[in-house]
PDB file of N, CA and C in Angstrom:
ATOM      1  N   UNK A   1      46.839 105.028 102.384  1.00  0.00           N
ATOM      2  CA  UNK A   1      45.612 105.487 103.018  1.00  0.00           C
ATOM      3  C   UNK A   1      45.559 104.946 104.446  1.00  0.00           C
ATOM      4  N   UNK A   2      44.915 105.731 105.313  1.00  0.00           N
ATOM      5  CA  UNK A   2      44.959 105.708 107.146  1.00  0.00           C
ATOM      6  C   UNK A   2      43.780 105.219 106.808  1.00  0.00           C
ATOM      7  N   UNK A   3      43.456 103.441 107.342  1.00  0.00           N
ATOM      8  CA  UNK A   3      42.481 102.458 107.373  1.00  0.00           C
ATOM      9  C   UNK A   3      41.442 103.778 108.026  1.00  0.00           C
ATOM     10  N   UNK A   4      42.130 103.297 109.294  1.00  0.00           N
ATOM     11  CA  UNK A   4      41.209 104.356 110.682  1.00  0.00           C
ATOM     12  C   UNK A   4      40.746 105.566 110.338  1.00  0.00           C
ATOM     13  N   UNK A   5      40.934 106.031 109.432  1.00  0.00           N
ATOM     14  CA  UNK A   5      40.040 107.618 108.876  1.00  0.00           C
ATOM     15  C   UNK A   5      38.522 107.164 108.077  1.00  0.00           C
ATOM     16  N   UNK A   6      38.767 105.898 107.532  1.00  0.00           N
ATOM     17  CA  UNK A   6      37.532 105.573 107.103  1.00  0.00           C
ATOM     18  C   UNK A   6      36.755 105.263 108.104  1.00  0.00           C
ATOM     19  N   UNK A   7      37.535 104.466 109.009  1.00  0.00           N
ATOM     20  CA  UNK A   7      36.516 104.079 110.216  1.00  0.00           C
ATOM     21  C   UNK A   7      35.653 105.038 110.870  1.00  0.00           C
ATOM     22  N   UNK A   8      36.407 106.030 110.726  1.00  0.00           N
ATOM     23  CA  UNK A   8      36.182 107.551 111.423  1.00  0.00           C
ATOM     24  C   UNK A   8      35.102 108.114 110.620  1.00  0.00           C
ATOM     25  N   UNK A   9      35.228 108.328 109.520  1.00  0.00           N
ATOM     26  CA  UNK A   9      34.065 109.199 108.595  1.00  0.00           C
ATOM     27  C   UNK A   9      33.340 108.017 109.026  1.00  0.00           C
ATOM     28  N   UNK A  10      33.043 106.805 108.908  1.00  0.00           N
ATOM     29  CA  UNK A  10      31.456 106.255 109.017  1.00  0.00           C
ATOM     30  C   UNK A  10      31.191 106.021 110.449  1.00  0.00           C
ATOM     31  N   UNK A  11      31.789 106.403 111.607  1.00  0.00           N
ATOM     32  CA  UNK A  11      31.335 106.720 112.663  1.00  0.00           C
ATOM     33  C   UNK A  11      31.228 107.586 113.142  1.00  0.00           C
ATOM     34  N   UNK A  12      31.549 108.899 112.418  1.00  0.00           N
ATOM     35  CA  UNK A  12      31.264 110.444 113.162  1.00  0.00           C
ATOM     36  C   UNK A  12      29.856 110.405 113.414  1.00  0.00           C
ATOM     37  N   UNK A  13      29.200 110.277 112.244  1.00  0.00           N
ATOM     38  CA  UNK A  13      27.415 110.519 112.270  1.00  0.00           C
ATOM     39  C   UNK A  13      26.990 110.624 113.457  1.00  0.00           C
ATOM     40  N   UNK A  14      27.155 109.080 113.346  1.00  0.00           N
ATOM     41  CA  UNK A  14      26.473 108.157 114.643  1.00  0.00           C
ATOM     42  C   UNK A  14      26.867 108.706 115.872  1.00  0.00           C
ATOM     43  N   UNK A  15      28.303 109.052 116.670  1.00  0.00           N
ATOM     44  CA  UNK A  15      28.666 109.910 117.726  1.00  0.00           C
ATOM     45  C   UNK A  15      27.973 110.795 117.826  1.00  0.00           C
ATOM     46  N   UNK A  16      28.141 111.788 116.480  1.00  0.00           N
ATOM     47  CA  UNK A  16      27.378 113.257 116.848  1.00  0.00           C
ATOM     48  C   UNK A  16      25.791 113.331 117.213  1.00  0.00           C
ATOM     49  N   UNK A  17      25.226 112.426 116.207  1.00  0.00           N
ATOM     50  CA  UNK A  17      23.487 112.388 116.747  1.00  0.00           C
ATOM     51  C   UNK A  17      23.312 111.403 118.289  1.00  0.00           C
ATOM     52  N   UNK A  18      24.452 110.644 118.354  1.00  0.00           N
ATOM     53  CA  UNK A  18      24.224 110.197 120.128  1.00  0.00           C
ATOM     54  C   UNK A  18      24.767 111.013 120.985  1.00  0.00           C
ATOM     55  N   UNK A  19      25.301 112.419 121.050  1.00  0.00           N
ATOM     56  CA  UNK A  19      25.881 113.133 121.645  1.00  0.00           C
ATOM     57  C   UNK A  19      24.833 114.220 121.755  1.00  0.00           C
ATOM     58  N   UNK A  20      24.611 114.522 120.411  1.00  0.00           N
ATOM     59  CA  UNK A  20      23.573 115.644 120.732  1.00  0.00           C
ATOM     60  C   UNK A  20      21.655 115.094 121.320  1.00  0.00           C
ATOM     61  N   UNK A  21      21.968 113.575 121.098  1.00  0.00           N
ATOM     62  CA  UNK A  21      20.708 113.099 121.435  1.00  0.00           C
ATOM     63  C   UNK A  21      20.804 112.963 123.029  1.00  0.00           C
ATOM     64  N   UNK A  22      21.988 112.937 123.598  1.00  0.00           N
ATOM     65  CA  UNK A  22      21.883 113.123 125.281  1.00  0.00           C
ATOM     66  C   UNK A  22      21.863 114.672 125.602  1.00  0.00           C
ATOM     67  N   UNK A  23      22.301 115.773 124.915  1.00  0.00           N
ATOM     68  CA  UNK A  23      21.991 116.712 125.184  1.00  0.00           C
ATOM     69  C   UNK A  23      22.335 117.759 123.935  1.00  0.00           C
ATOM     70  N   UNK A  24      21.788 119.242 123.985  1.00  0.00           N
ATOM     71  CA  UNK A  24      22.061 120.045 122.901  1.00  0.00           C
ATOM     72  C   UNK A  24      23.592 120.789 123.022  1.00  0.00           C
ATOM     73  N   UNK A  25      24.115 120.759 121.801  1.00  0.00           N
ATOM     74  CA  UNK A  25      25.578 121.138 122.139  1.00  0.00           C
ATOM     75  C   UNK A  25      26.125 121.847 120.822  1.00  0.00           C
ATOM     76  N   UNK A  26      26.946 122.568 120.756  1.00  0.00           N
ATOM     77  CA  UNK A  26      27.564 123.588 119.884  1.00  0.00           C
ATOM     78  C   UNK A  26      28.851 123.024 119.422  1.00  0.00           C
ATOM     79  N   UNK A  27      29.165 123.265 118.198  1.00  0.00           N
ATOM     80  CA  UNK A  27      30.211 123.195 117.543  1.00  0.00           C
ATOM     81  C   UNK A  27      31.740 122.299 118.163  1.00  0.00           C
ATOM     82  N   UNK A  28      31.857 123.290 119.428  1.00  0.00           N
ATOM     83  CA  UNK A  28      33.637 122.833 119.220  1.00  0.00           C
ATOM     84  C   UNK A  28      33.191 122.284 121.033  1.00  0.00           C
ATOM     85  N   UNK A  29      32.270 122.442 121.109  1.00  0.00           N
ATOM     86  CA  UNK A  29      31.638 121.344 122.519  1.00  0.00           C
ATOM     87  C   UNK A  29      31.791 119.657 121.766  1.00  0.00           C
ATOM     88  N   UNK A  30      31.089 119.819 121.142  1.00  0.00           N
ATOM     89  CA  UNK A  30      30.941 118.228 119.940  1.00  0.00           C
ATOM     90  C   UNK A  30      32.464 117.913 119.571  1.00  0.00           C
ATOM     91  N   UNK A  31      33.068 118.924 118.970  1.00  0.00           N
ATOM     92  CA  UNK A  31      34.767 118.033 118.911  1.00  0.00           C
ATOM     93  C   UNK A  31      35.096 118.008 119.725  1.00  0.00           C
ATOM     94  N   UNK A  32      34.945 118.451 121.143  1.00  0.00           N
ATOM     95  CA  UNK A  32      35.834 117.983 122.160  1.00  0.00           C
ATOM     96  C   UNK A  32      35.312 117.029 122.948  1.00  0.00           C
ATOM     97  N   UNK A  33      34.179 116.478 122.281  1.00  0.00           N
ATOM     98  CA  UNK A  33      33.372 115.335 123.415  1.00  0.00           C
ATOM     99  C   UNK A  33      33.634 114.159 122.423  1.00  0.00           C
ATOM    100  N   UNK A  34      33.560 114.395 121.045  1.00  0.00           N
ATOM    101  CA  UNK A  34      34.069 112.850 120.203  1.00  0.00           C
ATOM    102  C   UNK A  34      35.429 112.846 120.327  1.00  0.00           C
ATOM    103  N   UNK A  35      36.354 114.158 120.206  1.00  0.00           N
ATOM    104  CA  UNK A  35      38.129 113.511 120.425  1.00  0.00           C
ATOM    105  C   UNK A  35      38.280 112.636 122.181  1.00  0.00           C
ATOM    106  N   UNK A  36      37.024 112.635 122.735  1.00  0.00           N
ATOM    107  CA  UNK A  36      37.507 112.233 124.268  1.00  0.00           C
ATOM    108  C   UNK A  36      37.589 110.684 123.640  1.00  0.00           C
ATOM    109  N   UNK A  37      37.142 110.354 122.823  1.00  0.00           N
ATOM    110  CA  UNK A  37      36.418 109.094 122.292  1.00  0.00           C
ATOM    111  C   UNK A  37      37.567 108.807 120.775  1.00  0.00           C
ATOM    112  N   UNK A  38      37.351 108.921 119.943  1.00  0.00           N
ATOM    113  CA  UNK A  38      37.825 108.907 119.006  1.00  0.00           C
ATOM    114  C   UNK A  38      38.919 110.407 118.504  1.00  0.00           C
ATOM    115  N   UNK A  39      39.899 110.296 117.847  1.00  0.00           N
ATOM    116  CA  UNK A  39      40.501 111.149 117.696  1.00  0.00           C
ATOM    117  C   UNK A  39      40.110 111.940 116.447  1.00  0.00           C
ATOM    118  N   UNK A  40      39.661 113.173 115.989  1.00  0.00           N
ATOM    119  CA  UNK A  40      38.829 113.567 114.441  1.00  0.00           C
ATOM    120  C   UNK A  40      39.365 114.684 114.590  1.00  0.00           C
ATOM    121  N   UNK A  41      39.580 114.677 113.055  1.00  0.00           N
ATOM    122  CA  UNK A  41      39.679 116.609 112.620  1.00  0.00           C
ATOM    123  C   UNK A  41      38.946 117.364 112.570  1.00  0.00           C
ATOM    124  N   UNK A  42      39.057 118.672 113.774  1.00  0.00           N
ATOM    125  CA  UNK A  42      37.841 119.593 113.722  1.00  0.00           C
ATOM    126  C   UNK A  42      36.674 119.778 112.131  1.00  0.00           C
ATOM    127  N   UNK A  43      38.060 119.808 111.543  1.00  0.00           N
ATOM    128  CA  UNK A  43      37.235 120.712 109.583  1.00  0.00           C
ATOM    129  C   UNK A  43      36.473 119.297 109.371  1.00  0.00           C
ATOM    130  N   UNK A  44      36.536 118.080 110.101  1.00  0.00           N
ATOM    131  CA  UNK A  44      35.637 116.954 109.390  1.00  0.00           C
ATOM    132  C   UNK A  44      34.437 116.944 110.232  1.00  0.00           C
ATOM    133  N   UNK A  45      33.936 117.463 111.163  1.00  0.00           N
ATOM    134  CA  UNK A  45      32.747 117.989 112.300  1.00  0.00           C
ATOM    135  C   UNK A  45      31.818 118.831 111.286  1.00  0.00           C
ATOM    136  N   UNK A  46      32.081 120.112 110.811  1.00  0.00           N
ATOM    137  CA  UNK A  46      31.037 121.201 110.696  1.00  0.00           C
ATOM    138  C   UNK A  46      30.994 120.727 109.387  1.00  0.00           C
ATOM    139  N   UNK A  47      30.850 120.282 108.362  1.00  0.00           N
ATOM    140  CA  UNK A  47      30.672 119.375 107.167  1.00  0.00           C
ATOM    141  C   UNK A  47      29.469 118.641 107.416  1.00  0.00           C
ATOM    142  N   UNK A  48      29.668 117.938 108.057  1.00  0.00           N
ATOM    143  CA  UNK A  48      28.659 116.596 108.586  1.00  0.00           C
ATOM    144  C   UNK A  48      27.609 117.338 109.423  1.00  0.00           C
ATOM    145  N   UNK A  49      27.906 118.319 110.425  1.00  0.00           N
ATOM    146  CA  UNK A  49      26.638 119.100 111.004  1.00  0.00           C
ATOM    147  C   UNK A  49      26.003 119.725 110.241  1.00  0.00           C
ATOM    148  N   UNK A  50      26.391 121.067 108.917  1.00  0.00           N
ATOM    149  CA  UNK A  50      25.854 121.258 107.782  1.00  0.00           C
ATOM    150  C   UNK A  50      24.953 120.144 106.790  1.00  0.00           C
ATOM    151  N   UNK A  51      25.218 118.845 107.211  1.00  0.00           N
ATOM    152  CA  UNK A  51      24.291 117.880 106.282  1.00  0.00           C
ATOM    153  C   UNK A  51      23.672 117.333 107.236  1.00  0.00           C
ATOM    154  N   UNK A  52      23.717 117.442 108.612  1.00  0.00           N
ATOM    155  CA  UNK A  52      22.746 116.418 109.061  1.00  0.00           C
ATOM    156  C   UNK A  52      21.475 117.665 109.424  1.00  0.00           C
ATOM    157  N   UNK A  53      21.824 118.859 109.104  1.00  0.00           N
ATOM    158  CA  UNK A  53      21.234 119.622 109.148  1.00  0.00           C
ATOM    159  C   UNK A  53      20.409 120.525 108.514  1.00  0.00           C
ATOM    160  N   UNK A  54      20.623 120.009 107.003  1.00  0.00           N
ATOM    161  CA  UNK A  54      20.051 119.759 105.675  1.00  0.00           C
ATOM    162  C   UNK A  54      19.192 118.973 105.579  1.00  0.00           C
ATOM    163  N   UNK A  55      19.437 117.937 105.946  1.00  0.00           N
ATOM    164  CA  UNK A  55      18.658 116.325 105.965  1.00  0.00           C
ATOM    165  C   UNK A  55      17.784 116.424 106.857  1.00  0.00           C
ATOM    166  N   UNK A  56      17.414 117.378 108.091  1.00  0.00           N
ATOM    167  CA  UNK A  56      16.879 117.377 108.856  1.00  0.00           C
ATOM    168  C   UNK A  56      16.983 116.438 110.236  1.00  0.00           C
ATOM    169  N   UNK A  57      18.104 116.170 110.293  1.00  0.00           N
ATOM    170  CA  UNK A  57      18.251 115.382 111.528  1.00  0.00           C
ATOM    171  C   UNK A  57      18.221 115.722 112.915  1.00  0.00           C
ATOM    172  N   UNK A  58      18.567 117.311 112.283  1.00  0.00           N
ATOM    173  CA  UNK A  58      19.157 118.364 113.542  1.00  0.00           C
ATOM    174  C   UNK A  58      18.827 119.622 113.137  1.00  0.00           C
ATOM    175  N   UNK A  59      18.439 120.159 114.277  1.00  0.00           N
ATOM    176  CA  UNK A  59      18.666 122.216 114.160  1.00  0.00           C
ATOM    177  C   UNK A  59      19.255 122.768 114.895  1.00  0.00           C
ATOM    178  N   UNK A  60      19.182 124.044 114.828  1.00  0.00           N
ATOM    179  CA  UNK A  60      20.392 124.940 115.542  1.00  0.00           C
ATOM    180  C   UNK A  60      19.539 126.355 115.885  1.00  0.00           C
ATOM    181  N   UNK A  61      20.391 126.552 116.798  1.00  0.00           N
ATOM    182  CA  UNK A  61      19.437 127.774 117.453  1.00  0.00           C
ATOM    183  C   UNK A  61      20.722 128.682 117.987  1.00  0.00           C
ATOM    184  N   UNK A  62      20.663 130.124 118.336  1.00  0.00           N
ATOM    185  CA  UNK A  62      22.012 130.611 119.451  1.00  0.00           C
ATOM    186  C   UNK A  62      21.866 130.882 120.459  1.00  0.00           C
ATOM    187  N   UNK A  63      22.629 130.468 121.371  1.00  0.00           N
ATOM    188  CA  UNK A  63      22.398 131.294 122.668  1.00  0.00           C
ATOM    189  C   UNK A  63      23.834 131.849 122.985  1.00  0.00           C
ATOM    190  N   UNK A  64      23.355 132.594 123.414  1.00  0.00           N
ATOM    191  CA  UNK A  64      23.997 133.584 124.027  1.00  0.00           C
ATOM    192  C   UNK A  64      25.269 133.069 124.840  1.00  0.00           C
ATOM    193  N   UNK A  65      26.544 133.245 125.282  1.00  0.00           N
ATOM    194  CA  UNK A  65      27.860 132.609 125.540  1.00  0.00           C
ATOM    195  C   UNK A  65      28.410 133.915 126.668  1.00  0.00           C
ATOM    196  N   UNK A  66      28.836 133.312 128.177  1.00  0.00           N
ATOM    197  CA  UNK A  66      28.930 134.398 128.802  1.00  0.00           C
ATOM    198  C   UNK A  66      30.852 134.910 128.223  1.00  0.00           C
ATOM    199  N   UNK A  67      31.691 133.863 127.465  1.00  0.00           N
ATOM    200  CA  UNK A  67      32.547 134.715 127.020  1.00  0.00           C
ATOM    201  C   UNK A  67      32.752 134.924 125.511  1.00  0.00           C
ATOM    202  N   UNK A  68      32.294 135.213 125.202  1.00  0.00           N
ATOM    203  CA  UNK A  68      32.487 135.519 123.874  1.00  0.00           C
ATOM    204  C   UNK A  68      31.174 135.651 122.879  1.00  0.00           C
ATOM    205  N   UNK A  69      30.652 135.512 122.014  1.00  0.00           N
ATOM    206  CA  UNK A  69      29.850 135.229 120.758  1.00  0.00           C
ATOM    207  C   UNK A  69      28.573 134.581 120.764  1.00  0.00           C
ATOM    208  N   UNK A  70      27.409 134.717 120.600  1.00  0.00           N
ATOM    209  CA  UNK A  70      26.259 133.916 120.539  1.00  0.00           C
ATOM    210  C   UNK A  70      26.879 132.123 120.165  1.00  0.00           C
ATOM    211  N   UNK A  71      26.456 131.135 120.672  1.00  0.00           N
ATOM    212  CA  UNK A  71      26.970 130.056 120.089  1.00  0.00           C
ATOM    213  C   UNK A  71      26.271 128.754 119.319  1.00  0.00           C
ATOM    214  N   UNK A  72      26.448 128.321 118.158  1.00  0.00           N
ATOM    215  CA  UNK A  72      25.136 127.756 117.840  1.00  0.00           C
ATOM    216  C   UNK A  72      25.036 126.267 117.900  1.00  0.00           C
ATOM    217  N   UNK A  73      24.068 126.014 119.003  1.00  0.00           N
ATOM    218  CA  UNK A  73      23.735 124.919 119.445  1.00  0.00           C
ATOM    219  C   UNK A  73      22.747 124.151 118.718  1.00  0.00           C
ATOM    220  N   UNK A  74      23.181 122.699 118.377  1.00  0.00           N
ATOM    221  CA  UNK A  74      22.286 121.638 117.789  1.00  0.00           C
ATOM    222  C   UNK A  74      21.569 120.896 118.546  1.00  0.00           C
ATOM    223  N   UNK A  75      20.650 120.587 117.936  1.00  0.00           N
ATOM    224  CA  UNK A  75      19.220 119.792 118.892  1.00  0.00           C
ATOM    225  C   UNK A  75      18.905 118.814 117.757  1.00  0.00           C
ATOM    226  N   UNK A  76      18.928 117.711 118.252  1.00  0.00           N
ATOM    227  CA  UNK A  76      18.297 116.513 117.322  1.00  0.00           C
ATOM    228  C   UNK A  76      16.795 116.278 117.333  1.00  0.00           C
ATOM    229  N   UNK A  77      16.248 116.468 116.076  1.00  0.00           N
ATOM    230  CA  UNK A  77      14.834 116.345 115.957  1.00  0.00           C
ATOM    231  C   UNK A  77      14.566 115.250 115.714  1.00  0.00           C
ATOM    232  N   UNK A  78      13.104 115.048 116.351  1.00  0.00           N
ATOM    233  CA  UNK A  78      12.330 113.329 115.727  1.00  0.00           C
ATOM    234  C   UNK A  78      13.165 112.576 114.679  1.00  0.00           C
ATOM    235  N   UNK A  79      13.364 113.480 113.782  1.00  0.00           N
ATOM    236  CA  UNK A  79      13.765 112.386 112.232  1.00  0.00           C
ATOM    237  C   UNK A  79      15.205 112.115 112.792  1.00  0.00           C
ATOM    238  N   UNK A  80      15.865 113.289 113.612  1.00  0.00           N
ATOM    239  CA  UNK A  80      17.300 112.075 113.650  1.00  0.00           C
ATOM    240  C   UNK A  80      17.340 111.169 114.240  1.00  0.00           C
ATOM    241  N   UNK A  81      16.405 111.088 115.755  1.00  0.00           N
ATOM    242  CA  UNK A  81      16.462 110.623 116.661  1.00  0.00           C
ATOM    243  C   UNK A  81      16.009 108.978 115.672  1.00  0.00           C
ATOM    244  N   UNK A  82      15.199 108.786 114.747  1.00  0.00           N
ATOM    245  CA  UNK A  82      14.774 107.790 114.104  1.00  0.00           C
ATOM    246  C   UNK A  82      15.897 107.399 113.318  1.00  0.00           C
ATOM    247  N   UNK A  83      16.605 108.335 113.388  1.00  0.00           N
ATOM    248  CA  UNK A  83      17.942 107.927 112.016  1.00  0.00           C
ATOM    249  C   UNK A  83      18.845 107.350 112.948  1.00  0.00           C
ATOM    250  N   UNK A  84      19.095 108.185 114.302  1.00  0.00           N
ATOM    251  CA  UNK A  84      19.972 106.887 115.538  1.00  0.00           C
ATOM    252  C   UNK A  84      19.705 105.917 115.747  1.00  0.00           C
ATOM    253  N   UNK A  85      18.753 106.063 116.165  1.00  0.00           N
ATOM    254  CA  UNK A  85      18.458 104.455 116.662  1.00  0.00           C
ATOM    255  C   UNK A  85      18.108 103.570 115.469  1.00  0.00           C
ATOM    256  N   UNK A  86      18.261 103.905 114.097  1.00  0.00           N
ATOM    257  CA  UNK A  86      19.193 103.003 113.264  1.00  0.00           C
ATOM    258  C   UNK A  86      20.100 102.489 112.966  1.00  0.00           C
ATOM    259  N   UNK A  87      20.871 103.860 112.809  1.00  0.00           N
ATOM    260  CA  UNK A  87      22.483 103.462 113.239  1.00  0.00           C
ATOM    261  C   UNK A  87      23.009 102.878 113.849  1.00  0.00           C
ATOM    262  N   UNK A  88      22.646 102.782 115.335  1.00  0.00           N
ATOM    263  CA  UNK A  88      23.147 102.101 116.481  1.00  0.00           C
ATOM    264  C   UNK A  88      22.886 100.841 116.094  1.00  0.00           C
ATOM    265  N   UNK A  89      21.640 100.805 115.656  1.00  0.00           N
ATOM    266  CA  UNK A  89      21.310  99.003 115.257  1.00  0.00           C
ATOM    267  C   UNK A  89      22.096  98.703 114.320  1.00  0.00           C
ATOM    268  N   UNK A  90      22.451  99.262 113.307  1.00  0.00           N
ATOM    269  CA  UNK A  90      23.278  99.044 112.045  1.00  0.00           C
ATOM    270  C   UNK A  90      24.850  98.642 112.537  1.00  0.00           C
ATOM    271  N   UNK A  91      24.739  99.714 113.526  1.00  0.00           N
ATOM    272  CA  UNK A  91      26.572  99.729 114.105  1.00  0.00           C
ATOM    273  C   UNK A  91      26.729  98.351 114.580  1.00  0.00           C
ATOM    274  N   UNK A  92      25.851  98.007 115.656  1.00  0.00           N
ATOM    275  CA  UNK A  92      25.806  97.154 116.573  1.00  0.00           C
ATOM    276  C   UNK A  92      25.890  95.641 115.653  1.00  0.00           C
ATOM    277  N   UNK A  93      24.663  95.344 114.418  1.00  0.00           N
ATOM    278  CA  UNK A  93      25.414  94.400 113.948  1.00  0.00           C
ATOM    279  C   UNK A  93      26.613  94.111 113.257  1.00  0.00           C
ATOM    280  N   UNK A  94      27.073  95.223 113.014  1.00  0.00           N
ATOM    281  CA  UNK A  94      28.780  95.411 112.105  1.00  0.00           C
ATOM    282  C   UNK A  94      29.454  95.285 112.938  1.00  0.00           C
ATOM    283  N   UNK A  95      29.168  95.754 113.688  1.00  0.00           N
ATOM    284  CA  UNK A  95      30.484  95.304 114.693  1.00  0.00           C
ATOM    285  C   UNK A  95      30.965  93.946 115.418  1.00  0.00           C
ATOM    286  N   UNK A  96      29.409  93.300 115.960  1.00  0.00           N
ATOM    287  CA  UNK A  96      29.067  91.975 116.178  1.00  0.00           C
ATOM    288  C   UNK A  96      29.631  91.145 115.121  1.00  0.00           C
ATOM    289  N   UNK A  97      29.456  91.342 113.898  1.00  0.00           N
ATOM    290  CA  UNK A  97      29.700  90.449 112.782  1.00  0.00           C
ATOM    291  C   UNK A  97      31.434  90.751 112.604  1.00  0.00           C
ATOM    292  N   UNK A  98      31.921  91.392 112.520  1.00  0.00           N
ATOM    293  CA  UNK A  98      33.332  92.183 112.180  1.00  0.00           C
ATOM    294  C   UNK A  98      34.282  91.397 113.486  1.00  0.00           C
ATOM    295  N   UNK A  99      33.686  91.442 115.061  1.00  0.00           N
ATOM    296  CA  UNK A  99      34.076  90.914 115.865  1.00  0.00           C
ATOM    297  C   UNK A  99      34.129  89.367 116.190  1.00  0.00           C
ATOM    298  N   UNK A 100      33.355  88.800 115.358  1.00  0.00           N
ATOM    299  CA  UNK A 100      33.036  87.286 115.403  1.00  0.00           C
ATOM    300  C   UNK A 100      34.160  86.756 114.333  1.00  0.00           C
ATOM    301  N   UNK A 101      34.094  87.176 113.452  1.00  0.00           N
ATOM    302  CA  UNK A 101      35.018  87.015 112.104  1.00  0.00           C
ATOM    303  C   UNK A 101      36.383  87.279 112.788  1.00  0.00           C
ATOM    304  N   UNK A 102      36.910  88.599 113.435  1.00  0.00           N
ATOM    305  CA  UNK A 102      38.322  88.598 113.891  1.00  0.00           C
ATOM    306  C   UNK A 102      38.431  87.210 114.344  1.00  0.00           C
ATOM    307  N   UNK A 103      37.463  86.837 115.734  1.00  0.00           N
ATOM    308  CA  UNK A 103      37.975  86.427 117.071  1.00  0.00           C
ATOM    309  C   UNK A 103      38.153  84.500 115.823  1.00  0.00           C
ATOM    310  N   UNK A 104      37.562  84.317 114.899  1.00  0.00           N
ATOM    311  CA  UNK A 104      37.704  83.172 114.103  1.00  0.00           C
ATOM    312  C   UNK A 104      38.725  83.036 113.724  1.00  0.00           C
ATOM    313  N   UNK A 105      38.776  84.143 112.870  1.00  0.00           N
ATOM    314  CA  UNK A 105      40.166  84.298 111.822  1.00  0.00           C
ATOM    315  C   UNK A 105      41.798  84.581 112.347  1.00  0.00           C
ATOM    316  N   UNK A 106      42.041  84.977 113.631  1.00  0.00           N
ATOM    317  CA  UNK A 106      42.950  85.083 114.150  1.00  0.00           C
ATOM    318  C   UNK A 106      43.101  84.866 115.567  1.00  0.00           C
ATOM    319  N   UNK A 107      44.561  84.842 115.880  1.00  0.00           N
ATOM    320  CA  UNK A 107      45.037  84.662 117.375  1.00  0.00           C
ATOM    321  C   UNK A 107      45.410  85.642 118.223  1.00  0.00           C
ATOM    322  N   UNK A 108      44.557  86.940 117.786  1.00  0.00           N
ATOM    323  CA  UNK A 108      45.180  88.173 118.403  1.00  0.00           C
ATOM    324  C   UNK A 108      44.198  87.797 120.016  1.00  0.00           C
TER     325      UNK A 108
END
């Protein structure tokens, strides 16, 4: 098992609702703004937008695309925006704690 894929599923969330919480963005806009960042498989994106969009974190609306297809853009509502700025706090001490423990436990 690829450690880093787990890392990945429990940090997509959090990217996508801080991505769409700086602005509203569509599908394969969102994978190409988290691969700038992290490297993810498209098919593991529209999974997670389908549930955060269930859950109500987010909606979607279309607009119109001057080449091609209506395109459907996500907007983070109140409840996600409350569900980020959990996360971030959540992230922020895991990582703090995860980073204190390396910098102890080893000489890297």
């Amino acid at each position: 098992m690829d450690i880093s894929i787990q890392f990945k599923k429990g940090a997509l969330e959090l990217c996508v609702l801080v991505l769409i919480y700086q602005q509203d963005r569509y599908g394969y806009e969102l994978a190409q703004s988290v691969s700038e960042h992290i490297e993810i498989a498209e098919g593991a994106l529209y999974p997670l937008l389908r549930r955060l969009v269930n859950e109500g974190y987010c909606t979607t609306y279309l607009q119109e695309s001057t080449g091609g297809p209506p395109r459907k853009y996500y907007r983070i509502t109140p409840s996600g925006k409350s569900h980020m700025k959990l996360l971030v706090i959540e992230w922020r001490k895991f990582t703090d704690g995860v980073s204190r423990l390396i910098e102890r436990g080893t000489d890297l």
